[in-house]
Amino acid sequence: MRLICVSIFLIFSMALMPWLAADDGWWNGKAWDQSELEDRLEKGDPAAMVEWAQWSMYSWGGVAYQPDEIVRKLEVAHKHGDELATAFLARCYWRGIGVKRDAERAVELCYQSAFNEQAYALYLMSEMYTSRLAETKKVQFSPELAAEWLDIAIDADVVHAKVREACNIYYGLGGYKQDKQKGAETMIDLFLQHHTLWVAQMIVFHAKDDYFDDKRVLLACLDRVSEAAKLGGVNAMAMLGQVYCKSGQHDRGVPMLCEAVEDQRSFPVSCAVCLAHGGLSKNEYPTILGDMVTTYKIAEEAFARGGRHSCVLNWTVRSCLFPRNDDVRKHAMAEPIIHELKKIPRWRHCALEYLGRLHCVAEEEEYYNAELAEAIFIYNSAFHYSYPRSVAELHFLVPESMRDYIKCYAVYKRYEADGWNRDLKRLKVCAEKLNEEQLARADSLIRRDYPLSDEFRRPAYEYLIENGVIDDTWPYEKVE
């Protein structure tokens, strides 16, 4: 396994240190010099303030990630007319670094800096046109304009633009033909030249890929990312946390992911929101992919930290009711969250479905209530194409002596044309269990549009209102 662990790194790092430090990055065309920077800061040099801000942003020279101080220094330098400060200040407003996110202000600053030919602003323009995070009066999502600005920034020799191009080549994004070999080689070259944190994160994340098989490079990249995470770099924490989760070390990875996402103000503060949509900060970091176990654990962690975004509630309930890795169901935790989720109009039917799932497992005697679960599933069946399946599962996923093969057959027959193997297998089991008279009863249910017709849904709806599960503000028919 090429994903090098920290312990291996510690063994070899001393021997590699001269090589790791050989070329540790460039600032505006010159090598980093911490002592010189500190002297210039003491003299109030605006350019030094901008340099320090990037040190803090990208975890150089042991400078911790300090978003409030980054913005303070950039504001001062911007007022002194430093165009690079203006570009980085735009980045802060765009991503919410040290300030409340303000896309309009970010675009205004970036336009000002870009049209004064500040190189980094040229790249940031490309990033803005690539993002779907927020549309502004001047900037809307446009891959074509993003590509044009990226080409301009590459011609201006902006390292971040070259990194973006390498990633686009590796993943086949942004109109580039996918070439993993070329993309990987370019990333490695950029890291060796500039020790760039972004590239280090990409290489660490893809350490198992055949294209990143140089252990010396992997160790150097791991060192870069680990140091940035220790200094509070949110992107490094997110990446390293995801790497830990991918390897099954959720106890280490989940807290890092939560810390990172909660601090990344430009994105939803809900950790679950990010992973639920396929990856942390999906539009910006397409390589950080979510998995169900990690999603569940992060949702629970976010909920424990006080997160009450609807997606946090949703994924926390799912983690309780549909556990992975043979975990037990957590009824006591799920029930109050379900009732909280029911109060949110767009989630109410999903929450009701969860309530039915809470009461549909026959082996759980304390919670099992087949009458309530069936009423929920039948009433709810009109609100989503997949919901009728819950009626069938209620009567199928029980001990065989309790199964109602007639109702199961009637529902699974509805989905026969979809060709889902699970439904087809269960339909076959039902057909084999039913005699001629029972099949006729099942066909009768099908002709009467079980469970979607008023014959079945109206009594279920009235039962739920009568028992206080829902009230008369809940619609009977689906509102388009």
Coordinates of C-alpha atoms in Angstrom, one line a residue:
M1 CA 0.0 0.0 0.0
R2 CA 1.5 3.3 -1.1
L3 CA -0.5 5.5 1.3
I4 CA 2.5 6.1 3.6
C5 CA 1.6 6.4 7.3
V6 CA 2.9 9.0 9.6
S7 CA 5.0 6.5 11.5
I8 CA 6.9 5.5 8.4
F9 CA 7.5 9.2 7.6
L10 CA 9.0 9.7 11.1
I11 CA 11.5 6.9 10.4
F12 CA 12.8 8.4 7.2
S13 CA 12.2 12.1 7.6
M14 CA 15.6 12.9 9.1
A15 CA 17.4 11.5 6.1
L16 CA 15.2 13.4 3.7
M17 CA 15.2 16.8 5.4
P18 CA 18.0 18.3 3.3
W19 CA 16.0 17.3 0.2
L20 CA 12.7 18.5 1.5
A21 CA 14.1 22.0 2.3
A22 CA 16.0 22.3 -1.0
D23 CA 13.3 24.4 -2.7
D24 CA 10.5 25.4 -0.4
G25 CA 8.5 27.8 -2.5
W26 CA 8.6 31.3 -3.9
W27 CA 6.9 34.5 -3.1
N28 CA 6.2 37.0 -5.9
G29 CA 9.4 35.9 -7.8
K30 CA 11.8 35.5 -4.9
A31 CA 12.6 32.8 -2.3
W32 CA 11.0 32.8 1.1
D33 CA 13.0 34.6 3.8
Q34 CA 11.3 34.5 7.2
S35 CA 13.8 36.7 9.1
E36 CA 13.6 39.4 6.4
L37 CA 9.8 39.2 6.5
E38 CA 9.8 39.8 10.2
D39 CA 12.0 42.8 9.9
R40 CA 9.8 44.3 7.3
L41 CA 6.7 43.7 9.3
E42 CA 8.1 45.6 12.2
K43 CA 8.6 48.6 9.9
G44 CA 5.0 48.4 8.8
D45 CA 5.8 47.5 5.2
P46 CA 2.5 46.8 3.3
A47 CA 4.1 44.3 0.9
A48 CA 5.4 42.4 4.0
M49 CA 1.9 42.3 5.3
V50 CA 0.7 40.7 2.1
E51 CA 3.5 38.2 2.2
W52 CA 2.7 37.3 5.8
A53 CA -1.0 36.8 4.9
Q54 CA -0.1 34.2 2.3
W55 CA 2.3 32.5 4.8
S56 CA -0.6 32.2 7.1
M57 CA -3.1 31.1 4.3
Y58 CA -0.7 28.4 3.0
S59 CA 1.1 27.4 6.2
W60 CA 4.6 28.6 5.4
G61 CA 7.4 29.1 7.9
G62 CA 5.5 27.8 10.9
V63 CA 3.0 30.6 10.7
A64 CA -0.4 29.4 12.0
Y65 CA -3.6 29.9 10.1
Q66 CA -5.0 33.2 11.5
P67 CA -8.0 34.3 9.3
D68 CA -8.8 37.5 11.3
E69 CA -5.2 38.7 11.2
I70 CA -4.9 37.8 7.5
V71 CA -7.8 40.1 6.7
R72 CA -6.5 42.9 9.0
K73 CA -3.1 43.0 7.3
L74 CA -4.6 42.7 3.8
E75 CA -7.0 45.6 4.5
V76 CA -4.1 47.8 5.6
A77 CA -2.0 46.9 2.5
H78 CA -5.0 47.3 0.2
K79 CA -5.5 50.9 1.5
H80 CA -1.9 51.6 0.7
G81 CA -2.6 50.6 -2.9
D82 CA -1.0 47.2 -3.0
E83 CA -2.7 45.3 -5.9
L84 CA -1.6 41.9 -4.6
A85 CA -3.3 42.7 -1.3
T86 CA -6.4 43.6 -3.2
A87 CA -6.4 40.3 -5.0
F88 CA -5.9 38.3 -1.8
L89 CA -8.5 40.4 0.0
A90 CA -10.9 39.4 -2.8
R91 CA -10.1 35.8 -2.1
C92 CA -10.9 36.3 1.5
Y93 CA -14.3 37.8 0.7
W94 CA -15.0 35.1 -1.9
R95 CA -14.2 32.2 0.5
G96 CA -15.2 33.8 3.8
I97 CA -11.7 33.8 5.3
G98 CA -11.7 36.0 8.4
V99 CA -14.9 37.8 7.2
K100 CA -18.5 37.0 6.4
R101 CA -18.6 35.8 2.8
D102 CA -19.5 38.6 0.4
A103 CA -19.4 37.5 -3.2
E104 CA -20.3 40.9 -4.6
R105 CA -17.4 42.6 -2.7
A106 CA -15.1 39.8 -3.7
V107 CA -15.9 40.3 -7.4
E108 CA -15.5 44.0 -7.2
L109 CA -12.1 43.7 -5.6
C110 CA -11.0 41.0 -8.0
Y111 CA -12.1 43.0 -11.1
Q112 CA -10.2 46.0 -9.8
S113 CA -7.0 43.9 -9.3
A114 CA -7.3 41.9 -12.5
F115 CA -7.8 44.9 -14.8
N116 CA -4.7 46.4 -13.2
E117 CA -3.0 43.2 -14.4
Q118 CA -2.3 41.7 -11.0
A119 CA -1.4 38.1 -11.9
Y120 CA -3.0 36.3 -9.0
A121 CA -6.3 38.1 -9.6
L122 CA -6.3 36.7 -13.1
Y123 CA -6.4 33.2 -11.6
L124 CA -9.0 34.2 -9.1
M125 CA -11.3 35.4 -11.9
S126 CA -11.1 31.8 -13.3
E127 CA -12.0 30.3 -9.9
M128 CA -15.0 32.6 -9.6
Y129 CA -16.4 31.7 -13.0
T130 CA -15.9 28.0 -12.1
S131 CA -17.8 28.1 -8.8
R132 CA -21.5 27.5 -8.4
L133 CA -21.3 28.7 -4.8
A134 CA -22.9 32.1 -5.5
E135 CA -23.8 34.0 -8.6
T136 CA -23.4 37.8 -8.6
K137 CA -24.4 40.6 -10.8
K138 CA -21.1 40.5 -12.7
V139 CA -20.2 36.8 -12.4
Q140 CA -22.3 33.7 -13.1
F141 CA -21.1 30.2 -13.6
S142 CA -19.4 29.9 -17.0
P143 CA -16.9 27.2 -17.8
E144 CA -16.0 29.1 -21.0
L145 CA -15.0 32.3 -19.3
A146 CA -13.3 30.3 -16.5
A147 CA -11.1 28.6 -19.2
E148 CA -10.3 31.9 -20.8
W149 CA -9.2 33.5 -17.5
L150 CA -7.2 30.4 -16.6
D151 CA -5.3 30.6 -19.9
I152 CA -4.5 34.2 -19.2
A153 CA -3.3 33.4 -15.7
I154 CA -1.1 30.5 -17.0
D155 CA 0.5 32.8 -19.5
A156 CA 1.2 35.2 -16.6
D157 CA 3.1 32.3 -14.9
V158 CA 0.7 32.1 -11.9
V159 CA 1.5 28.9 -10.0
H160 CA -2.1 28.3 -8.8
A161 CA -3.3 28.5 -12.4
K162 CA -0.7 25.8 -13.4
V163 CA -1.9 23.7 -10.5
R164 CA -5.5 24.0 -11.6
E165 CA -4.5 23.1 -15.2
A166 CA -2.7 20.0 -13.9
C167 CA -5.7 18.9 -11.9
N168 CA -8.0 19.5 -14.9
I169 CA -5.8 17.3 -17.0
Y170 CA -5.7 14.6 -14.3
Y171 CA -9.4 14.5 -13.8
G172 CA -10.5 15.5 -17.3
L173 CA -12.2 18.6 -16.2
G174 CA -12.6 22.1 -17.6
G175 CA -12.6 21.0 -21.2
Y176 CA -9.3 19.2 -20.9
K177 CA -8.9 15.6 -22.2
Q178 CA -8.1 13.4 -19.3
D179 CA -4.5 12.3 -19.1
K180 CA -3.6 11.0 -15.7
Q181 CA 0.0 10.3 -16.5
K182 CA 0.6 13.9 -17.7
G183 CA -1.5 15.4 -14.9
A184 CA 0.4 13.5 -12.2
E185 CA 3.8 14.4 -13.7
T186 CA 2.9 18.1 -13.8
M187 CA 1.6 18.0 -10.2
I188 CA 4.9 16.4 -9.1
D189 CA 7.0 18.9 -11.0
L190 CA 5.0 21.8 -9.5
F191 CA 5.4 20.5 -6.0
L192 CA 9.2 20.0 -6.4
Q193 CA 9.5 23.5 -7.8
H194 CA 7.2 25.4 -5.4
H195 CA 6.3 23.0 -2.5
T196 CA 2.7 24.1 -3.1
L197 CA 0.3 22.9 -0.4
W198 CA -2.6 22.4 -2.9
V199 CA -0.5 20.0 -5.0
A200 CA 0.8 18.2 -1.9
Q201 CA -2.8 17.6 -0.8
M202 CA -3.7 16.1 -4.2
I203 CA -0.7 13.8 -4.2
V204 CA -1.3 12.6 -0.7
F205 CA -5.0 11.9 -1.4
H206 CA -4.1 9.9 -4.5
A207 CA -1.1 8.1 -3.0
K208 CA -2.5 4.7 -4.0
D209 CA -2.6 5.7 -7.7
D210 CA 0.2 4.2 -9.9
Y211 CA 1.0 7.7 -11.1
F212 CA 2.3 8.7 -7.7
D213 CA 4.7 5.9 -6.8
D214 CA 7.8 7.9 -5.8
K215 CA 8.0 7.4 -2.0
R216 CA 10.3 10.3 -1.6
V217 CA 7.8 12.7 -3.1
L218 CA 4.9 11.1 -1.1
L219 CA 6.8 11.6 2.1
A220 CA 7.6 15.2 1.3
C221 CA 3.9 15.9 0.4
L222 CA 2.7 14.2 3.6
D223 CA 5.1 16.3 5.6
R224 CA 3.8 19.4 3.9
V225 CA 0.1 18.5 4.5
S226 CA 0.7 17.3 8.1
E227 CA 2.5 20.5 9.0
A228 CA -0.3 22.6 7.5
A229 CA -2.9 20.7 9.4
K230 CA -1.0 21.2 12.7
L231 CA -0.9 24.9 11.9
G232 CA -4.7 25.0 11.5
G233 CA -4.9 25.0 7.7
V234 CA -8.5 24.1 7.0
N235 CA -7.9 22.6 3.6
A236 CA -5.1 20.5 4.9
M237 CA -7.2 19.3 7.8
A238 CA -10.1 18.4 5.4
M239 CA -7.8 16.5 3.1
L240 CA -5.9 14.6 5.8
G241 CA -9.1 13.9 7.6
Q242 CA -10.6 12.4 4.5
V243 CA -7.5 10.3 3.9
Y244 CA -7.8 8.9 7.5
C245 CA -11.5 8.1 6.9
K246 CA -10.7 6.4 3.6
S247 CA -8.3 4.1 5.5
G248 CA -11.0 3.4 8.2
Q249 CA -9.5 5.6 10.9
H250 CA -12.7 7.5 11.5
D251 CA -11.7 8.4 15.1
R252 CA -8.9 10.5 13.7
G253 CA -10.4 11.7 10.5
V254 CA -13.9 12.8 11.5
P255 CA -12.8 15.4 14.1
M256 CA -10.4 16.9 11.5
L257 CA -13.1 17.1 8.9
C258 CA -15.5 18.7 11.3
E259 CA -13.0 21.3 12.4
A260 CA -12.1 22.1 8.8
V261 CA -15.7 22.4 7.5
E262 CA -16.9 24.5 10.5
D263 CA -14.1 26.9 9.9
Q264 CA -14.4 27.1 6.1
R265 CA -17.1 29.8 6.2
S266 CA -17.5 30.0 2.4
F267 CA -19.1 26.6 2.4
P268 CA -22.1 25.2 4.5
V269 CA -21.1 24.9 8.1
S270 CA -22.8 21.5 8.1
C271 CA -20.3 18.8 7.7
A272 CA -23.0 16.4 6.5
V273 CA -24.1 18.8 3.7
C274 CA -20.7 18.6 2.1
L275 CA -20.3 14.8 2.2
A276 CA -23.9 14.2 1.4
H277 CA -23.4 15.9 -2.0
G278 CA -20.5 13.6 -2.9
G279 CA -17.5 15.3 -1.3
L280 CA -16.3 18.1 0.9
S281 CA -16.6 21.4 -0.9
K282 CA -17.5 19.5 -4.0
N283 CA -17.3 22.3 -6.6
E284 CA -13.8 23.3 -5.4
Y285 CA -12.3 20.0 -4.5
P286 CA -13.7 17.2 -6.7
T287 CA -11.2 14.7 -5.4
I288 CA -12.6 14.6 -1.8
L289 CA -15.2 11.9 -2.2
G290 CA -17.7 11.0 0.5
D291 CA -18.6 7.5 1.6
M292 CA -21.6 6.3 3.6
V293 CA -19.8 5.4 6.8
T294 CA -17.9 8.7 6.9
T295 CA -21.1 10.6 6.1
Y296 CA -22.9 8.9 9.0
K297 CA -20.1 9.5 11.5
I298 CA -19.6 13.1 10.4
A299 CA -23.3 13.8 10.7
E300 CA -23.4 12.4 14.2
E301 CA -20.3 14.5 15.1
A302 CA -21.9 17.6 13.6
F303 CA -25.1 17.0 15.5
A304 CA -23.2 16.4 18.8
R305 CA -21.5 19.8 18.2
G306 CA -24.9 21.5 17.9
G307 CA -25.4 21.4 14.2
R308 CA -29.1 21.6 13.4
H309 CA -29.1 22.1 9.6
S310 CA -31.7 20.0 8.0
C311 CA -29.1 17.9 6.3
V312 CA -27.4 17.2 9.6
L313 CA -30.7 16.1 11.0
N314 CA -31.4 13.9 7.9
W315 CA -28.1 12.1 7.9
T316 CA -28.0 11.7 11.6
V317 CA -31.4 10.0 11.5
R318 CA -30.2 7.8 8.6
S319 CA -27.1 6.8 10.6
C320 CA -29.4 5.8 13.5
L321 CA -31.9 3.8 11.4
F322 CA -29.8 2.3 8.6
P323 CA -26.4 1.7 10.3
R324 CA -23.4 0.2 8.5
N325 CA -20.7 -2.2 9.7
D326 CA -23.2 -4.1 11.8
D327 CA -23.8 -1.2 14.2
V328 CA -27.1 -1.3 16.2
R329 CA -30.0 1.0 15.5
K330 CA -30.2 4.0 17.8
H331 CA -33.9 4.5 18.4
A332 CA -33.7 6.9 21.3
M333 CA -31.4 9.2 19.4
A334 CA -33.4 9.0 16.2
E335 CA -37.0 9.6 17.5
P336 CA -36.6 13.3 18.7
I337 CA -34.6 14.2 15.6
I338 CA -37.4 12.8 13.4
H339 CA -40.0 14.9 15.1
E340 CA -37.7 18.0 14.7
L341 CA -37.3 17.2 11.0
K342 CA -41.0 16.9 10.6
K343 CA -41.4 20.6 11.4
I344 CA -39.4 21.6 8.3
P345 CA -42.0 21.7 5.4
R346 CA -39.8 20.4 2.7
W347 CA -38.6 17.5 4.9
R348 CA -41.9 16.5 6.5
H349 CA -42.7 13.5 4.2
C350 CA -39.1 12.2 4.4
A351 CA -39.3 12.5 8.2
L352 CA -42.6 10.7 8.2
E353 CA -41.0 7.9 6.2
Y354 CA -38.3 7.7 8.9
L355 CA -40.9 7.5 11.6
G356 CA -42.4 4.5 9.8
R357 CA -39.0 2.9 9.5
L358 CA -38.5 3.4 13.3
H359 CA -41.5 1.3 14.0
C360 CA -41.3 -1.4 11.3
V361 CA -38.7 -3.9 12.6
A362 CA -40.5 -6.8 14.1
E363 CA -37.6 -8.0 16.2
E364 CA -37.5 -4.6 18.1
E365 CA -40.5 -5.2 20.4
E366 CA -40.3 -1.9 22.2
Y367 CA -40.7 0.1 19.0
Y368 CA -42.5 -2.3 16.6
N369 CA -45.9 -1.0 15.6
A370 CA -47.0 -2.5 12.3
E371 CA -50.3 -0.7 12.2
L372 CA -48.7 2.7 12.6
A373 CA -45.9 1.9 10.2
E374 CA -48.4 0.7 7.5
A375 CA -50.6 3.8 7.9
I376 CA -47.6 6.0 7.5
F377 CA -46.3 4.2 4.4
I378 CA -49.7 4.0 2.7
Y379 CA -50.5 7.7 3.2
N380 CA -46.9 8.7 2.3
S381 CA -46.9 6.5 -0.9
A382 CA -48.3 9.3 -3.0
F383 CA -45.4 11.7 -2.3
H384 CA -42.5 9.9 -3.9
Y385 CA -42.1 7.2 -6.5
S386 CA -40.1 4.9 -4.3
Y387 CA -42.3 5.2 -1.1
P388 CA -44.7 2.4 -2.0
R389 CA -41.8 0.0 -1.6
S390 CA -41.8 0.7 2.1
V391 CA -45.2 -0.9 2.3
A392 CA -43.8 -4.1 0.8
E393 CA -40.7 -4.1 3.0
L394 CA -42.9 -3.7 6.1
H395 CA -44.5 -7.0 5.2
F396 CA -41.5 -8.8 3.7
L397 CA -38.6 -7.9 6.1
V398 CA -40.1 -9.8 9.0
P399 CA -39.9 -13.4 10.2
E400 CA -41.4 -15.6 7.5
S401 CA -44.4 -16.6 9.6
M402 CA -45.4 -12.9 9.7
R403 CA -45.0 -12.1 6.0
D404 CA -48.0 -10.9 4.0
Y405 CA -47.0 -12.2 0.5
I406 CA -50.2 -10.9 -1.0
K407 CA -49.5 -7.2 -0.3
C408 CA -45.8 -7.7 -1.1
Y409 CA -46.6 -9.2 -4.5
A410 CA -49.0 -6.4 -5.3
V411 CA -46.4 -3.7 -4.6
Y412 CA -43.4 -5.4 -6.1
K413 CA -45.4 -6.1 -9.3
R414 CA -45.7 -2.3 -9.6
Y415 CA -41.9 -2.0 -9.9
E416 CA -41.3 -5.1 -12.1
A417 CA -40.6 -3.0 -15.2
D418 CA -37.8 -1.1 -13.4
G419 CA -35.8 -4.3 -13.4
W420 CA -34.3 -4.0 -9.9
N421 CA -32.8 -7.3 -9.0
R422 CA -33.9 -7.0 -5.3
D423 CA -37.5 -6.3 -6.3
L424 CA -37.5 -9.1 -8.9
K425 CA -36.1 -11.6 -6.5
R426 CA -38.7 -10.8 -3.8
L427 CA -41.5 -10.8 -6.4
K428 CA -40.4 -14.3 -7.4
V429 CA -40.4 -15.5 -3.8
C430 CA -43.9 -14.1 -3.3
A431 CA -45.2 -15.7 -6.5
E432 CA -43.9 -19.1 -5.4
K433 CA -45.5 -18.8 -2.0
L434 CA -49.0 -17.8 -3.2
N435 CA -51.6 -20.3 -4.3
E436 CA -54.1 -19.6 -7.1
E437 CA -56.7 -18.0 -4.7
Q438 CA -54.1 -15.8 -3.1
L439 CA -52.7 -14.7 -6.4
A440 CA -56.2 -13.6 -7.4
R441 CA -56.5 -11.5 -4.2
A442 CA -53.1 -9.9 -5.0
D443 CA -54.2 -9.2 -8.6
S444 CA -57.3 -7.5 -7.1
L445 CA -55.1 -5.2 -5.0
I446 CA -53.2 -4.3 -8.2
R447 CA -56.4 -3.5 -10.1
R448 CA -57.5 -1.3 -7.2
D449 CA -54.1 0.5 -7.3
Y450 CA -52.9 -0.6 -3.9
P451 CA -51.5 1.3 -2.0
L452 CA -52.0 4.6 -3.9
S453 CA -55.8 4.8 -4.3
D454 CA -58.2 6.6 -2.0
E455 CA -59.6 3.3 -0.9
F456 CA -56.3 2.7 1.0
R457 CA -54.8 6.2 1.5
R458 CA -57.8 8.0 3.0
P459 CA -58.2 5.6 6.0
A460 CA -54.5 5.8 6.6
Y461 CA -54.5 9.6 6.5
E462 CA -57.5 9.8 8.9
Y463 CA -55.7 7.3 11.2
L464 CA -52.6 9.4 11.4
I465 CA -54.6 12.6 12.2
E466 CA -56.7 10.8 14.8
N467 CA -53.6 9.5 16.6
G468 CA -51.7 12.8 16.4
V469 CA -49.0 11.7 14.1
I470 CA -49.9 14.5 11.7
D471 CA -52.4 17.2 11.7
D472 CA -54.8 18.7 9.1
T473 CA -52.2 21.0 7.8
W474 CA -50.5 18.0 6.1
P475 CA -51.7 17.7 2.5
Y476 CA -53.6 14.7 1.3
E477 CA -52.6 15.1 -2.3
K478 CA -49.1 15.8 -3.6
V479 CA -48.7 19.5 -4.4
E480 CA -46.6 20.0 -7.5

